[in-house]
Amino acid sequence: PGQQVAPPVDFRGRAGYVIATAPTRAELVETLDRAAALIGFRLRQPQARPASTHPLVDRAARETRSTVEVGGVAIGPDTFTLVAGPCAVESAEQTIEAARMAKAAGAVLLRGGAYKPRSSPYGFRGLRADGLRILAEVRAETGMPVLTEVVDSRDVELVAGWADMLQVGTRNMQNFGLLEAVGDSGKPVLLKRGMSATVEEWLLAAEYIALRGNSDIVLCERGIRTFEPSVRNTLDLSAVLLAQARSHLPVVVDPSHAAGRRELVRPLARAAVAAGADGVMIDVHPDPASALCDGPQALTSSDLSGLAGQLEDWAALAGRLPRQLLDPERGVVR
Amino acid sequence: PGQQVAPPVDFRGRAGYVIATAPTRAELVETLDRAAALIGFRLRQPQARPASTHPLVDRAARETRSTVEVGGVAIGPDTFTLVAGPCAVESAEQTIEAARMAKAAGAVLLRGGAYKPRSSPYGFRGLRADGLRILAEVRAETGMPVLTEVVDSRDVELVAGWADMLQVGTRNMQNFGLLEAVGDSGKPVLLKRGMSATVEEWLLAAEYIALRGNSDIVLCERGIRTFEPSVRNTLDLSAVLLAQARSHLPVVVDPSHAAGRRELVRPLARAAVAAGADGVMIDVHPDPASALCDGPQALTSSDLSGLAGQLEDWAALAGRLPRQLLDPERGVVR
Amino acid sequence: PGQQVAPPVDFRGRAGYVIATAPTRAELVETLDRAAALIGFRLRQPQARPASTHPLVDRAARETRSTVEVGGVAIGPDTFTLVAGPCAVESAEQTIEAARMAKAAGAVLLRGGAYKPRSSPYGFRGLRADGLRILAEVRAETGMPVLTEVVDSRDVELVAGWADMLQVGTRNMQNFGLLEAVGDSGKPVLLKRGMSATVEEWLLAAEYIALRGNSDIVLCERGIRTFEPSVRNTLDLSAVLLAQARSHLPVVVDPSHAAGRRELVRPLARAAVAAGADGVMIDVHPDPASALCDGPQALTSSDLSGLAGQLEDWAALAGRLPRQLLDPERGVVR
Amino acid sequence: PGQQVAPPVDFRGRAGYVIATAPTRAELVETLDRAAALIGFRLRQPQARPASTHPLVDRAARETRSTVEVGGVAIGPDTFTLVAGPCAVESAEQTIEAARMAKAAGAVLLRGGAYKPRSSPYGFRGLRADGLRILAEVRAETGMPVLTEVVDSRDVELVAGWADMLQVGTRNMQNFGLLEAVGDSGKPVLLKRGMSATVEEWLLAAEYIALRGNSDIVLCERGIRTFEPSVRNTLDLSAVLLAQARSHLPVVVDPSHAAGRRELVRPLARAAVAAGADGVMIDVHPDPASALCDGPQALTSSDLSGLAGQLEDWAALAGRLPRQLLDPERGVVR
């Protein structure tokens, strides 16, 4: 740009005038800069608002916040989605029973883990491929689409063959190969926030998925790690609000994994609705005491029904459409 | 106890019998213990459930959760209390204007800081005694009782002479001399959670106040310090639930200081109601841009009115009584 | 400034020239700014480096880092100071015994708490005025100057009458009335970092003291609150380095309160020396098992002697002068 | 066990006696339990010390702490290992230059990232396979074995074909498929602590690797996420001590990634030696200002030489053997 020939500046203003000339634009800028320095100023180029670090998922990328469709179920700003199911698929019986509980209470999407990430290698790590088959059977019986976690990039193709939506868990939020693999899978993705991830890092993780051409991403806040010993994690509802303000993606809340304690799940779920979350995801189990994974946080059938009834009222107050106004054919809001 | 003479044990059970004898109770226990060791067992005393570390404020200390009355205003499990006012008392004009905004919106208790704890010694630290006088004038005009912070044990007597309720701030939650002084003051106390205090430490701080004979304590969650840089603090609603479960004290929420950003205040306040908080405390300012303290988090008049309208609906859904059912003479629930 | 008459700008540069004129300086600036806008630029005033938020304790306030003298003992960049003593003064016997242990090991400053801030109101809160008298007797016998905590602004005058150095504890780092009171006391102050305070907030707290005319401040890192359950606090040595880089104040380390476990005290103390701390402060107790406060972190006599021997070697390697090079009359470095 | 015929208990003690009889062992236990209840006691079976949750890496699994050998280089309790190299392999020239700097300073193991996990998908993510080839060339020229990160389970076989040691980074500490894949690789593994992982979770992650038959694991502390904004992460030396006490694995420290600031690297490295770490890992770059990744934390050549000289003295003081006492043939300590 320094080689451009520059027309002189000849400016008549409200109260004075400026004449400036130099052979090239670069030299003209330099000359004006030095002239300005005589009266204590320098030249600068006005800064454009900084570009988003995550342009694809940025709020500015869409006119309205997005609705993601999963097997006919809508998750987005107009509705409120209740996801429920067992933390882990332990057997066909336990899974179908939990799914019936979930459906009876009004849940529209079934969660259930076939592949479980466990801190200890000696823990129950899921039925894996067998679990996927069970989930498919339960979907066939209940009609509920299925959300299940994938924990290794090598498993994505297999899991995507069975599931309606893939979950990336908190421990894998920055497993970038996995993010790209689920991005390539063509399936909607539920991306949990890392347990010590900033909102910025969370959105950057979503951008990894979107960059592979997959924008069907739902964010899920599930609590962060703090110093408080009485809860498993500390639910962070301000992160839900920030994520909704900065991206166009739906954001749901998992109060079960946040609190890790059954008695906190219902009030935290209500708080999530009131804050404006686009849905909640709840652990249920027909017999929490015998659960192979996270029993202390699972709701029983009556717990869940009670909660679901409340959520409907709260969601209506929050301006969310009741389910019957959703188009049953397209799964999106009429 | 070893000196007690012990009657022998002579036990005939369902299937067998035991005879044991020794001169003293201690020796009898020792003898039985050693006999049990022959078959791989030891004797132990069944543990009583551990006593509460904070018996006076413990949930078990009262049949129902407490209602605290402040100048005719009730804070407790049956109602929902809206506290509002300026972060700092800056002038008579600004304070009366903020109080009118608060009252018009339905707030029943006026907050306003005459003594401001500030991280920097160069910040605006409040009008101090002059601020107290302004608050008293504003109370006279609006009829709203006044909540104001006290930051030093030496000021308690003075501040208690003017205010209806004393606030102990997050930085002073473990200023034990101050806790005892407000306990001695005879005034109701609002005790904010320390910014990195566990729920247990918070209740122990309340116990300091209660031990001086003052049980009119309201707890206030105002966000904790985490790694997230986008908010001033992270609002922790699970702590509200834990505090309500473990103590009989009312618990309110300050979403303004938690978020530090105006646009998060309304949704977080709604979430607080839905979670079951007993009230919220909101910063308002007639002209946030000119505020001497925490302007970015202050709501304006129309913000606050909008919020208050919503809160009424949400509180009703949460089973809280509308204000008109409160006894206007006694300020407590009919 | 807009009313100033402005001489015209008449600039001949390396490659071009500028002529600009307007009646006043403000109009001249405006005119040049609009002219610059024609080629895509604006005028700005070069920003000075931002002033320190804590000018009195800022590193820039002094040519070299400060040495603080306490009853003839130097704490500062040339030496390495071993502070030791019991967490709490429990009795004359226990205190004198602990002091002898400390002195025998080479400690030059005696710590001991007469006023103990305790999370629970039912804990042992110190012998208070009786404890001060015991400390004075022990000083008379051992010749060691005494550091003791003050927890309430109302106690400062009394405690300052007995102690050689006042400690402000982690819970009181933002008890601003107390900071001002110790600033007024004329005694050197040891200021512990708040358990979730940023380095910036720590230095601002020190500025409160310095603003009262008292610059004899020693900072003390004692661990921060994190999610790790295996230690009481997480020792943060990078904060020591940052505090030394940003302020001229000496910085010492308390590994005993950081770790809360005896077996970590020695290696963390060595690490503190190696990082460049100006001293360490160690809990000792003649009989840790019977200690009324923080027994699990107290070293015994032989532990402390072993540590002190190591610290001397490590401090020498860190370029710290041995004690015999300190001027015995003035307590500062020859 | 209830069906066992039980001999009667007939016990004569120091001061008394017990006779107890019942047909079966279970009934005998029940009878004695009920007899004990008469004097306020119950029977219990003494608890064995709880088994380790990570038996393979537990300290109790070996008589002495382990030494891991990497291409002739020992990492373990008797020596002190300096690992250095560029954060990212950017080009053959930059890598060989950085390696020469590292070797000249005394580093014995070369680190360099061919696969870089980056928070943003738009960041430089490494030369990948090309980077591996560069590392192999640099190894051939310098003779230094090579440590490089693997970020996806699908890449392990490829990376293990080129590298001497595989690094699992902080974001992948709970990427369990990756842990198992590196466990299967037969190569030594450096396992960084997750940025918000407890020590327990870190050791459980190591157990995943060990369960695949690979015990050549070196742990690496690299700072944790806290509220302090002035550093990238907070180095946690107490975690080093806890990991060494609870496991037999060597533990090294990465002060470069912890601090994220060049001026903190040297003092934190010294602190790591003094605390008892088994080695340090340092970022170096021939031209930090132009680095594609983490330039602000990279040391230059003279920085590193200065540090290495100091580390040798500090390591000797910590009782670590100088390198010349290592057996050049076997790479382990004579």
Tab-separated table of N, CA and C in Angstrom, chain C residues 162-208:
chain	number	residue	atom	x	y	z
C	162	TRP	N	2.178	-4.938	73.224
C	162	TRP	CA	2.942	-6.102	73.669
C	162	TRP	C	3.798	-6.703	72.553
C	163	ALA	N	3.361	-6.625	71.327
C	163	ALA	CA	4.026	-7.394	70.263
C	163	ALA	C	5.049	-6.551	69.518
C	164	ASP	N	5.984	-7.253	68.842
C	164	ASP	CA	6.961	-6.559	68.002
C	164	ASP	C	6.469	-6.428	66.568
C	165	MET	N	5.581	-7.308	66.173
C	165	MET	CA	5.054	-7.278	64.816
C	165	MET	C	3.620	-7.799	64.866
C	166	LEU	N	2.732	-7.168	64.111
C	166	LEU	CA	1.320	-7.555	64.106
C	166	LEU	C	1.012	-8.360	62.850
C	167	GLN	N	0.280	-9.443	63.015
C	167	GLN	CA	-0.133	-10.235	61.862
C	167	GLN	C	-1.595	-9.954	61.537
C	168	VAL	N	-1.863	-9.719	60.241
C	168	VAL	CA	-3.242	-9.690	59.761
C	168	VAL	C	-3.444	-10.993	59.003
C	169	GLY	N	-4.423	-11.777	59.436
C	169	GLY	CA	-4.597	-13.126	58.886
C	169	GLY	C	-5.360	-13.143	57.581
C	170	THR	N	-5.417	-14.334	57.015
C	170	THR	CA	-6.006	-14.497	55.683
C	170	THR	C	-7.469	-14.074	55.649
C	171	ARG	N	-8.214	-14.326	56.733
C	171	ARG	CA	-9.640	-13.983	56.748
C	171	ARG	C	-9.874	-12.489	56.875
C	172	ASN	N	-8.846	-11.765	57.293
C	172	ASN	CA	-8.986	-10.326	57.511
C	172	ASN	C	-8.255	-9.497	56.474
C	173	MET	N	-7.804	-10.120	55.388
C	173	MET	CA	-7.021	-9.351	54.413
C	173	MET	C	-7.811	-8.187	53.851
C	174	GLN	N	-9.137	-8.300	53.819
C	174	GLN	CA	-9.941	-7.176	53.354
C	174	GLN	C	-10.836	-6.618	54.458
C	175	ASN	N	-10.356	-6.723	55.692
C	175	ASN	CA	-10.980	-6.048	56.826
C	175	ASN	C	-10.299	-4.689	56.895
C	176	PHE	N	-10.894	-3.730	56.170
C	176	PHE	CA	-10.152	-2.510	55.892
C	176	PHE	C	-9.945	-1.647	57.134
C	177	GLY	N	-10.905	-1.702	58.068
C	177	GLY	CA	-10.714	-0.974	59.312
C	177	GLY	C	-9.516	-1.515	60.082
C	178	LEU	N	-9.368	-2.817	60.081
C	178	LEU	CA	-8.220	-3.427	60.748
C	178	LEU	C	-6.920	-3.038	60.050
C	179	LEU	N	-6.936	-3.030	58.719
C	179	LEU	CA	-5.732	-2.645	57.976
C	179	LEU	C	-5.307	-1.223	58.363
C	180	GLU	N	-6.280	-0.327	58.445
C	180	GLU	CA	-5.945	1.050	58.799
C	180	GLU	C	-5.447	1.134	60.238
C	181	ALA	N	-6.070	0.341	61.112
C	181	ALA	CA	-5.654	0.377	62.518
C	181	ALA	C	-4.218	-0.120	62.684
C	182	VAL	N	-3.851	-1.194	61.997
C	182	VAL	CA	-2.451	-1.650	62.124
C	182	VAL	C	-1.523	-0.671	61.412
C	183	GLY	N	-2.033	-0.017	60.382
C	183	GLY	CA	-1.234	1.031	59.738
C	183	GLY	C	-0.923	2.159	60.711
C	184	ASP	N	-1.891	2.480	61.563
C	184	ASP	CA	-1.697	3.556	62.539
C	184	ASP	C	-0.866	3.131	63.745
C	185	SER	N	-0.676	1.825	63.904
C	185	SER	CA	-0.089	1.327	65.154
C	185	SER	C	1.402	1.616	65.279
C	186	GLY	N	2.058	1.873	64.170
C	186	GLY	CA	3.495	2.098	64.230
C	186	GLY	C	4.313	0.823	64.292
C	187	LYS	N	3.647	-0.333	64.314
C	187	LYS	CA	4.362	-1.613	64.388
C	187	LYS	C	4.502	-2.217	62.997
C	188	PRO	N	5.577	-2.956	62.741
C	188	PRO	CA	5.640	-3.707	61.485
C	188	PRO	C	4.464	-4.680	61.390
C	189	VAL	N	4.030	-4.916	60.148
C	189	VAL	CA	2.842	-5.743	59.921
C	189	VAL	C	3.179	-6.893	58.975
C	190	LEU	N	2.737	-8.086	59.328
C	190	LEU	CA	2.794	-9.219	58.408
C	190	LEU	C	1.389	-9.418	57.857
C	191	LEU	N	1.241	-9.279	56.539
C	191	LEU	CA	-0.079	-9.320	55.907
C	191	LEU	C	-0.220	-10.604	55.109
C	192	LYS	N	-1.039	-11.510	55.608
C	192	LYS	CA	-1.258	-12.768	54.883
C	192	LYS	C	-2.194	-12.537	53.705
C	193	ARG	N	-1.963	-13.310	52.664
C	193	ARG	CA	-2.827	-13.230	51.484
C	193	ARG	C	-4.176	-13.869	51.795
C	194	GLY	N	-5.242	-13.226	51.373
C	194	GLY	CA	-6.569	-13.821	51.511
C	194	GLY	C	-6.633	-15.139	50.775
C	195	MET	N	-7.459	-16.051	51.276
C	195	MET	CA	-7.391	-17.406	50.724
C	195	MET	C	-7.943	-17.505	49.308
C	196	SER	N	-8.633	-16.455	48.859
C	196	SER	CA	-8.978	-16.421	47.435
C	196	SER	C	-8.714	-15.029	46.860
C	197	ALA	N	-7.689	-14.385	47.373
C	197	ALA	CA	-7.356	-13.041	46.899
C	197	ALA	C	-6.408	-13.113	45.707
C	198	THR	N	-6.638	-12.261	44.721
C	198	THR	CA	-5.659	-12.119	43.655
C	198	THR	C	-4.443	-11.363	44.200
C	199	VAL	N	-3.346	-11.440	43.461
C	199	VAL	CA	-2.145	-10.710	43.870
C	199	VAL	C	-2.441	-9.214	43.896
C	200	GLU	N	-3.211	-8.747	42.925
C	200	GLU	CA	-3.586	-7.328	42.892
C	200	GLU	C	-4.337	-6.905	44.164
C	201	GLU	N	-5.278	-7.725	44.592
C	201	GLU	CA	-6.038	-7.385	45.801
C	201	GLU	C	-5.144	-7.393	47.045
C	202	TRP	N	-4.181	-8.312	47.035
C	202	TRP	CA	-3.237	-8.406	48.164
C	202	TRP	C	-2.425	-7.106	48.274
C	203	LEU	N	-1.936	-6.645	47.136
C	203	LEU	CA	-1.131	-5.430	47.162
C	203	LEU	C	-1.986	-4.208	47.494
C	204	LEU	N	-3.253	-4.220	47.067
C	204	LEU	CA	-4.147	-3.116	47.447
C	204	LEU	C	-4.397	-3.116	48.947
C	205	ALA	N	-4.474	-4.301	49.534
C	205	ALA	CA	-4.638	-4.378	50.991
C	205	ALA	C	-3.405	-3.793	51.681
C	206	ALA	N	-2.221	-4.102	51.140
C	206	ALA	CA	-0.993	-3.526	51.708
C	206	ALA	C	-0.993	-2.008	51.554
C	207	GLU	N	-1.535	-1.542	50.444
C	207	GLU	CA	-1.590	-0.097	50.222
C	207	GLU	C	-2.426	0.598	51.302
C	208	TYR	N	-3.480	-0.061	51.767
C	208	TYR	CA	-4.265	0.498	52.872
C	208	TYR	C	-3.380	0.787	54.087
